[in-house]
Short mmCIF file of C-alpha atoms in Angstrom, two decimals:
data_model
loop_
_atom_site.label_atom_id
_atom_site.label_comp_id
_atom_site.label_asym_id
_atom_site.label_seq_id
_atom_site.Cartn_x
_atom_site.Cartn_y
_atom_site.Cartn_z
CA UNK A 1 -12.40 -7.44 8.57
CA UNK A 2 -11.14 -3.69 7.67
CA UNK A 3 -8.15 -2.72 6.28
CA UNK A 4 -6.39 0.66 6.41
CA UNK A 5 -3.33 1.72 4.47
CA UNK A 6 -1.74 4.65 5.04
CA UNK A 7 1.48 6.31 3.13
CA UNK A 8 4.85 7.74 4.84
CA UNK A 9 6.02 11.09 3.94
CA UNK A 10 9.37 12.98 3.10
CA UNK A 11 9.62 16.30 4.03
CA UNK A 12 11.11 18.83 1.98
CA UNK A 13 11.36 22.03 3.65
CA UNK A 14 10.08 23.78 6.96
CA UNK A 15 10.37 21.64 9.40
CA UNK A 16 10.16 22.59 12.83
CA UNK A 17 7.52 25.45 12.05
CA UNK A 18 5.03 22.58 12.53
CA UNK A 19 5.49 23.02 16.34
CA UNK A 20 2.70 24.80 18.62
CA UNK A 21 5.64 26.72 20.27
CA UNK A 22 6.78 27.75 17.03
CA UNK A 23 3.80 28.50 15.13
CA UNK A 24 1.67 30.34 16.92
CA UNK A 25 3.67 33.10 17.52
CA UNK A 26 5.21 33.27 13.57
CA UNK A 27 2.75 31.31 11.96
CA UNK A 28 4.66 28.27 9.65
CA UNK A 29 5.02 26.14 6.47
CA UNK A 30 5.83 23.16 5.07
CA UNK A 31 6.61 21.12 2.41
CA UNK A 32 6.07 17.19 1.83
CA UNK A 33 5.26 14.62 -0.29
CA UNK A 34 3.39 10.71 0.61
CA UNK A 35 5.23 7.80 -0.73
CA UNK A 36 3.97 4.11 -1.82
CA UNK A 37 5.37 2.77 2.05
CA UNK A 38 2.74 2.68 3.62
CA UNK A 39 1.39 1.14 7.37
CA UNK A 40 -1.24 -1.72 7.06
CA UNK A 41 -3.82 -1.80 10.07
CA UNK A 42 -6.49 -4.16 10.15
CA UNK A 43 -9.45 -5.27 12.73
CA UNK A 44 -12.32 -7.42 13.27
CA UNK A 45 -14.31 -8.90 16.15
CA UNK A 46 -12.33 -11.02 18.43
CA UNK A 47 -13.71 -14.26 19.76
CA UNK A 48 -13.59 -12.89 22.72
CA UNK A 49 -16.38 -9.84 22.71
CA UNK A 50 -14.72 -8.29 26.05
CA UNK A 51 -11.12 -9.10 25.25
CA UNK A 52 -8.25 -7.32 22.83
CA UNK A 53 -5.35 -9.39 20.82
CA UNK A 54 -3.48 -7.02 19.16
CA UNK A 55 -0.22 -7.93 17.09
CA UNK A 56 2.34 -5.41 16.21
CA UNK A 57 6.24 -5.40 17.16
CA UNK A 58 4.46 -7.25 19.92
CA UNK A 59 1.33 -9.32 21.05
CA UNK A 60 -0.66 -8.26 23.55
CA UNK A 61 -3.50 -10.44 24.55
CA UNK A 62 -5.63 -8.13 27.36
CA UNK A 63 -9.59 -8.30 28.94
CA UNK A 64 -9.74 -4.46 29.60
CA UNK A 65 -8.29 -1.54 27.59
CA UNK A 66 -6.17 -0.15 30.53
CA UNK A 67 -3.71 -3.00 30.10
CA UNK A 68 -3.07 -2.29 26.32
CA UNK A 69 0.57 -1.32 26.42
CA UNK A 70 0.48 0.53 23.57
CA UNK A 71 0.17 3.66 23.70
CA UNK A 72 -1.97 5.06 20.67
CA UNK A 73 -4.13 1.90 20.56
CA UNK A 74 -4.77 2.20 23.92
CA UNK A 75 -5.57 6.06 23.38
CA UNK A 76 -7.64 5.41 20.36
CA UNK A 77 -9.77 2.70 21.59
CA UNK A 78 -10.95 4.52 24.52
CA UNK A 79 -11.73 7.27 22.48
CA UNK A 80 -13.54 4.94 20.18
CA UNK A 81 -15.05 2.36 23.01
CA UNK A 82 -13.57 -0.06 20.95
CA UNK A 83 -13.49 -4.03 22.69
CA UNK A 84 -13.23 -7.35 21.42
CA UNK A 85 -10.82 -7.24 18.90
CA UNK A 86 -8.55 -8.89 16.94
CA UNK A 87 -5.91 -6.01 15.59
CA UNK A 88 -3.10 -5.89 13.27
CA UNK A 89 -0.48 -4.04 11.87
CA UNK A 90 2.43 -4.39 9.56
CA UNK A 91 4.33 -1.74 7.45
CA UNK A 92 7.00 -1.61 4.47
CA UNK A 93 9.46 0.47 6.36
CA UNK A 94 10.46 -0.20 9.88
CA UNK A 95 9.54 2.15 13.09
CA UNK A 96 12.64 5.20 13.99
CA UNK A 97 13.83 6.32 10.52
CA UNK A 98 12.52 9.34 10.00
CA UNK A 99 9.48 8.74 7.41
CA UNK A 100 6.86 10.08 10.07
CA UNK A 101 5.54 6.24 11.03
CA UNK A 102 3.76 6.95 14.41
CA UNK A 103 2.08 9.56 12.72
CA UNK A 104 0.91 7.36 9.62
CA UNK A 105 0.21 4.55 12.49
CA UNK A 106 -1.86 7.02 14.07
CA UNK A 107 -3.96 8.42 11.33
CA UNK A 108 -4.56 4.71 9.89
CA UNK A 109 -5.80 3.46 13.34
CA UNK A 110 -7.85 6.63 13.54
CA UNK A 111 -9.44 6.29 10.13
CA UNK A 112 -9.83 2.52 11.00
CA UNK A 113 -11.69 2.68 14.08
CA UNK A 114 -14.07 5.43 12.46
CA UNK A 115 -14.67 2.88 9.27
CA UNK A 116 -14.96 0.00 12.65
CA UNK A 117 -17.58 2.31 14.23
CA UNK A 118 -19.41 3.57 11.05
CA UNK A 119 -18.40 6.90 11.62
CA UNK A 120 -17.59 9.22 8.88
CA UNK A 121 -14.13 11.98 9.02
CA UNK A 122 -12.60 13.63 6.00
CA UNK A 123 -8.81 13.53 5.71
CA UNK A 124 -8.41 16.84 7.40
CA UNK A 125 -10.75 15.51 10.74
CA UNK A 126 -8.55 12.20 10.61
CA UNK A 127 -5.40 14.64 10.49
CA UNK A 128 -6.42 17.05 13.49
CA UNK A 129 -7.68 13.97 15.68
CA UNK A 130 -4.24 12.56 14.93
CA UNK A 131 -2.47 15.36 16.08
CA UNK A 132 -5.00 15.99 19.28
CA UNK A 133 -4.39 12.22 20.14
CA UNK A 134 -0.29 12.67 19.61
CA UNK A 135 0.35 15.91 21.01
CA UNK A 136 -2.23 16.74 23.63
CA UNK A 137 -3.00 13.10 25.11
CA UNK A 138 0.52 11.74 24.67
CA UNK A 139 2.12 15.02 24.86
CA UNK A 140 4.65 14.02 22.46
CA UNK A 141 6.97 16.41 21.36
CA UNK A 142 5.80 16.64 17.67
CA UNK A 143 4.33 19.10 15.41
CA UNK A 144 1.36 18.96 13.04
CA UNK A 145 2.85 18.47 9.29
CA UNK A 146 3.26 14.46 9.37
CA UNK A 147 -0.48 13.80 10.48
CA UNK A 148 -1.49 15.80 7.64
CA UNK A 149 0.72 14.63 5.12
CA UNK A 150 0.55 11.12 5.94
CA UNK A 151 -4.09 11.51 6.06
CA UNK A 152 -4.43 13.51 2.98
CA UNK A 153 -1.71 12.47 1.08
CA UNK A 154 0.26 13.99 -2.50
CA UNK A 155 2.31 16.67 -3.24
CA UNK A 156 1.14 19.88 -0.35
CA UNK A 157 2.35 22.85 0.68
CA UNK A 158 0.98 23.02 4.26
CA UNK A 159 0.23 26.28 6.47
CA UNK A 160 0.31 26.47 9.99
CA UNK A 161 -1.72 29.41 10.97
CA UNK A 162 -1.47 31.19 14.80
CA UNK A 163 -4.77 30.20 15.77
CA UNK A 164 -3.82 26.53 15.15
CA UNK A 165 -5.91 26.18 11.81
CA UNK A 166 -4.23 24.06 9.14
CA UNK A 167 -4.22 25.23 5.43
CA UNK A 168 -3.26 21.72 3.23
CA UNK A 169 -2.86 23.15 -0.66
CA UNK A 170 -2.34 20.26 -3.12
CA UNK A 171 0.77 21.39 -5.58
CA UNK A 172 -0.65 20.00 -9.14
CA UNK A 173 2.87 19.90 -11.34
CA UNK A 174 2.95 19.33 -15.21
CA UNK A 175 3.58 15.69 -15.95
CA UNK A 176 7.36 16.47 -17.11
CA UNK A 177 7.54 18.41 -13.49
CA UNK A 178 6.61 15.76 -11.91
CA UNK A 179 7.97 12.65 -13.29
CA UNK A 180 11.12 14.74 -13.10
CA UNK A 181 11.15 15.55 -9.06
CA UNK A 182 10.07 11.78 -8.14
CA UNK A 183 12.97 10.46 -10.67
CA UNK A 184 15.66 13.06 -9.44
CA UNK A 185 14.90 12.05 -5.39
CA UNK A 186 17.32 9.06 -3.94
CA UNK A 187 16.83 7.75 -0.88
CA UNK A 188 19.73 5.80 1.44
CA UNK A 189 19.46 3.96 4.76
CA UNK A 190 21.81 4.97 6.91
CA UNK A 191 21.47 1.86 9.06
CA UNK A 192 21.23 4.00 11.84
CA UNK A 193 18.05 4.13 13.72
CA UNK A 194 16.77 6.54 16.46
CA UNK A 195 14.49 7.42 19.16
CA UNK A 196 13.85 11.23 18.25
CA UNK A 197 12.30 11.99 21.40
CA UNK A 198 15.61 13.42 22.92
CA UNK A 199 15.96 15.43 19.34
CA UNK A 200 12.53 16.63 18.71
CA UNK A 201 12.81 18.34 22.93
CA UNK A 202 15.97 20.00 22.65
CA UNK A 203 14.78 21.25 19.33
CA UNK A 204 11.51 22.30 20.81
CA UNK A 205 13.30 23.71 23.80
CA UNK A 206 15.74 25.64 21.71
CA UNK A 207 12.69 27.04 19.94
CA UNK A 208 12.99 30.65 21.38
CA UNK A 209 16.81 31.13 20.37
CA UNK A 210 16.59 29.78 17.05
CA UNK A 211 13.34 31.52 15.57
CA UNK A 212 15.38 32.97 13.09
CA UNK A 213 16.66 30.17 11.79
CA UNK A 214 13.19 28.24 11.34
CA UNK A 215 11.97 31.97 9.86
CA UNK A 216 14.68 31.15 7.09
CA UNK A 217 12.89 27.38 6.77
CA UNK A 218 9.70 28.22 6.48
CA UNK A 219 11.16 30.62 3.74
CA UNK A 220 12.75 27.80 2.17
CA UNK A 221 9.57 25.88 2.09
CA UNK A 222 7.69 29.26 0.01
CA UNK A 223 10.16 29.47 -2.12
CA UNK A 224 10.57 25.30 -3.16
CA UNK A 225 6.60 25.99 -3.95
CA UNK A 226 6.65 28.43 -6.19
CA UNK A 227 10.05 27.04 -8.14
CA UNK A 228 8.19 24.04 -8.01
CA UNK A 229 4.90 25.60 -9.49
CA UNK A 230 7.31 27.33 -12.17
CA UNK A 231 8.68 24.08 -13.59
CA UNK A 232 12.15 24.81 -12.28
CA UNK A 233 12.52 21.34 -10.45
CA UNK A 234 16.11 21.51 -10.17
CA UNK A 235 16.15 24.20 -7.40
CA UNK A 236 14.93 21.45 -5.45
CA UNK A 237 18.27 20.42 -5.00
CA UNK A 238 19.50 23.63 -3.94
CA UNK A 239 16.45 24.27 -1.26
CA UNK A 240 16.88 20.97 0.31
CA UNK A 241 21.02 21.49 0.58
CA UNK A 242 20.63 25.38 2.42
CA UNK A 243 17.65 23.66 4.47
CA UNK A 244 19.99 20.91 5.95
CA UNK A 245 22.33 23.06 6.67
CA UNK A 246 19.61 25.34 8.48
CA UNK A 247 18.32 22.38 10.24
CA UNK A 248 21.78 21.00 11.25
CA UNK A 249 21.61 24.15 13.90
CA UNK A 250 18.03 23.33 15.58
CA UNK A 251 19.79 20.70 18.23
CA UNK A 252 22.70 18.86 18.69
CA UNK A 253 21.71 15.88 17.64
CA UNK A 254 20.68 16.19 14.41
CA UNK A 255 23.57 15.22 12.93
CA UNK A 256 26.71 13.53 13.66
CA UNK A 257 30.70 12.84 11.92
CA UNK A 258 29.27 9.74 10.54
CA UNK A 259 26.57 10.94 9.06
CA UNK A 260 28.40 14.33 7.69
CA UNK A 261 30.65 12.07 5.96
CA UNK A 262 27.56 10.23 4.42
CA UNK A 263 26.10 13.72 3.01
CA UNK A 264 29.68 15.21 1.81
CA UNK A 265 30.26 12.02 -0.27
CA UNK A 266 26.50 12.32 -2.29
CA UNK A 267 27.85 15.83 -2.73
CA UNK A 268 31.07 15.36 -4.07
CA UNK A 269 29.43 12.69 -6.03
CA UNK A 270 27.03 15.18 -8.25
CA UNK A 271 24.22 15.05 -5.55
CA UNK A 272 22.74 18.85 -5.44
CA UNK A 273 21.20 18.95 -2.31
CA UNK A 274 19.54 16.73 0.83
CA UNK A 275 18.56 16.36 4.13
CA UNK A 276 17.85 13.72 6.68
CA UNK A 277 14.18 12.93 7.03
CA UNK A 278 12.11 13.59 10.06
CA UNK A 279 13.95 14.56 13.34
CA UNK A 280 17.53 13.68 12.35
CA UNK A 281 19.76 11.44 14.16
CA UNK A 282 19.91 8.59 11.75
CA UNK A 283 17.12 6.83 9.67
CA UNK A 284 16.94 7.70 5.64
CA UNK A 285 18.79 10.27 4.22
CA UNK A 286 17.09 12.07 1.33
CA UNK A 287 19.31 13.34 -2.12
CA UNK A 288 18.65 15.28 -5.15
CA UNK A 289 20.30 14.28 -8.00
CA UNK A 290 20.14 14.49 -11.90
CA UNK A 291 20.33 11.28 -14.06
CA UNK A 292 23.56 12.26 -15.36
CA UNK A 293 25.15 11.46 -11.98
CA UNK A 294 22.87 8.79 -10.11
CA UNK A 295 24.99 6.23 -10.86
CA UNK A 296 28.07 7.93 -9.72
CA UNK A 297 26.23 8.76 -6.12
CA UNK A 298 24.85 5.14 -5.72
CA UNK A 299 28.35 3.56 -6.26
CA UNK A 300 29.53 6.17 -3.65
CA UNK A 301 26.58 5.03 -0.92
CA UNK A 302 27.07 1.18 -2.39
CA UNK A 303 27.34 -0.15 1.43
CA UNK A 304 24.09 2.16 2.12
CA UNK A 305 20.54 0.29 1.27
CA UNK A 306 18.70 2.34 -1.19
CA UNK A 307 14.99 2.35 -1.07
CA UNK A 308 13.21 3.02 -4.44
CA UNK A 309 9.86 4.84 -4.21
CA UNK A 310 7.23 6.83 -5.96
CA UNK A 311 4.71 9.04 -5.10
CA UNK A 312 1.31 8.50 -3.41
CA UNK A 313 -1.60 10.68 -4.13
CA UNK A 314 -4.74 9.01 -2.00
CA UNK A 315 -3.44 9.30 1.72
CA UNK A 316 -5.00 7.20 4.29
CA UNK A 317 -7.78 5.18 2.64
CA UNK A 318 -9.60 1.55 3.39
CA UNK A 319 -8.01 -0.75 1.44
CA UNK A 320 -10.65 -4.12 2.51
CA UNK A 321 -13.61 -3.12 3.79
CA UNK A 322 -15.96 -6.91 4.49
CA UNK A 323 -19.08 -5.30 6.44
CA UNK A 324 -20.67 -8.57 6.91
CA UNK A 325 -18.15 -9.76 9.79
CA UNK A 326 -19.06 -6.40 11.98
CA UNK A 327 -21.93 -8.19 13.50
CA UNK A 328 -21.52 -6.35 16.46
CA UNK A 329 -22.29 -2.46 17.62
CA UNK A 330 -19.93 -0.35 18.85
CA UNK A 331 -21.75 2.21 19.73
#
């Protein structure tokens, strides 16, 4: 039996500049943090040496990979050669809210079947497989930032370079700078969730009209690094409000009356700044807020489910590893 656990992340700034279209022509940036929600995959030998059960949202109980359903598994194991299996997975946070799950599903699975296999990636390789398995085999419309975040994990500032290299830099804070971003960040269910697929291709789509706008996000993201690095935590609040607003214009969909309203009142309420996390639509919205006026913005969200959370520093790792059940090759 292995186990895998692997962290969601919330995005702070430059979002969208993660996108091949977008990136390789400008060049872009973001910024993220991992959180302690985190996918659980696990796998041993099935019964079965030729056969698959895999449970998920779903069981699937197949005798040859081209009848796995799902997607990624089915992707991964191919790549892997993987067969007679029993698979797993279970998360804390459910599928379509914005917290970048296929991606952590991905990278966990990924880092899984190389641990299954006895192969050896570092967090980078498990990110860039990730992203090769995502966006090139599925051709879904995604960028690179959440397979990164989600593998390697903590506080980065990521780069997106032309040539399609990745630059992850870890952001080390001061204690006090530190303790003081994870304390000040709220986070709200909107009980709406979302396929982003519809989103994420009108955004890419719109990609060529609204390269100014993601040149002011990937901005944003440069400038929440270096407040960041210069103790001045607050500006967070201030970033995150002017990047919502930024990424309001990117498609249509992004936002909608409902969830304007939903923003305007953690505003009005002493909220600095926020965003919606990952494609928009619905899902978890993100807020900045001080301790003087938390309370104040949670009795204003009161019908919204709040989801308390700290900060995760190891990315992707193997949480059970029991070597003596792999008693067969999978070569």
């Amino acid at each position: 039996m292995i186990i895998t656990r692997t962290p969601f992340r919330i995005s702070f700034a430059g979002g969208g500049s993660d996108i091949k279209d977008y990136y390789q022509e400008y060049g872009g940036a973001v910024l993220s943090v991992t959180i302690d929600k985190y996918v659980y995959l696990s796998m041993h030998p099935y019964f079965d040496e030729n056969a698959y059960l895999l449970k998920y949202l779903k069981t699937e109980q197949c005798n040859d990979v081209e009848e796995i359903q799902h997607h990624i598994i089915k992707d991964v194991f191919k790549k892997y050669n993987i067969k007679g299996v029993d698979f797993n997975s279970s998360a804390d946070i459910p599928a379509g809210t914005g917290l970048a799950s296929s991606s952590a599903f991905t990278v966990g699975l990924v880092n899984l079947c190389n641990a299954f296999t006895g192969k050896y990636m570092d967090k980078e390789e498990i990110a860039e497989l990730a992203c090769e398995i995502e966006i090139e085999d599925l051709n879904e419309p995604i960028g690179k930032q959440d397979q990164y975040a989600c593998s390697c994990g903590g506080l980065n500032y990521i780069e997106f370079q032309k040539n399609g290299n990745v630059d992850v830099e870890k952001l080390y804070l001061s204690n006090d700078s530190y303790k003081k971003l994870e304390n000040n960040l709220l986070m709200f269910y909107t009980g709406i969730s979302r396929k982003t697929g519809s989103i994420l291709t009108e955004q890419k789509s719109n990609i060529p009209n609204k390269a100014k706008t993601l040149h002011k996000m990937v901005q944003l993201a440069k400038d929440l690094k270096k407040e960041l690095l210069n103790g001045n935590i607050s500006a967070a609040g201030t970033l995150l409000n002017q990047g919502w607003c930024y990424k309001k214009e990117l498609a249509s969909k992004i936002s909608s009356s409902e969830l304007d309203d939903i923003y305007n009142t953690a505003i009005q309420n002493g909220a600095l700044g926020g965003k919606l996390l990952g494609a928009g639509g619905g899902g978890f919205f993100l807020f900045y807020v001080e301790d003087d006026y938390k309370d104040k913005v949670r009795k204003a969200l009161l019908n919204l489910k709040e989801i308390n959370f700290k900060f995760d520093n190891k990315g992707t790792n193997i949480v059970y590893y029991n070597k003596v059940e792999l008693y067969r090759s999978f070569a």
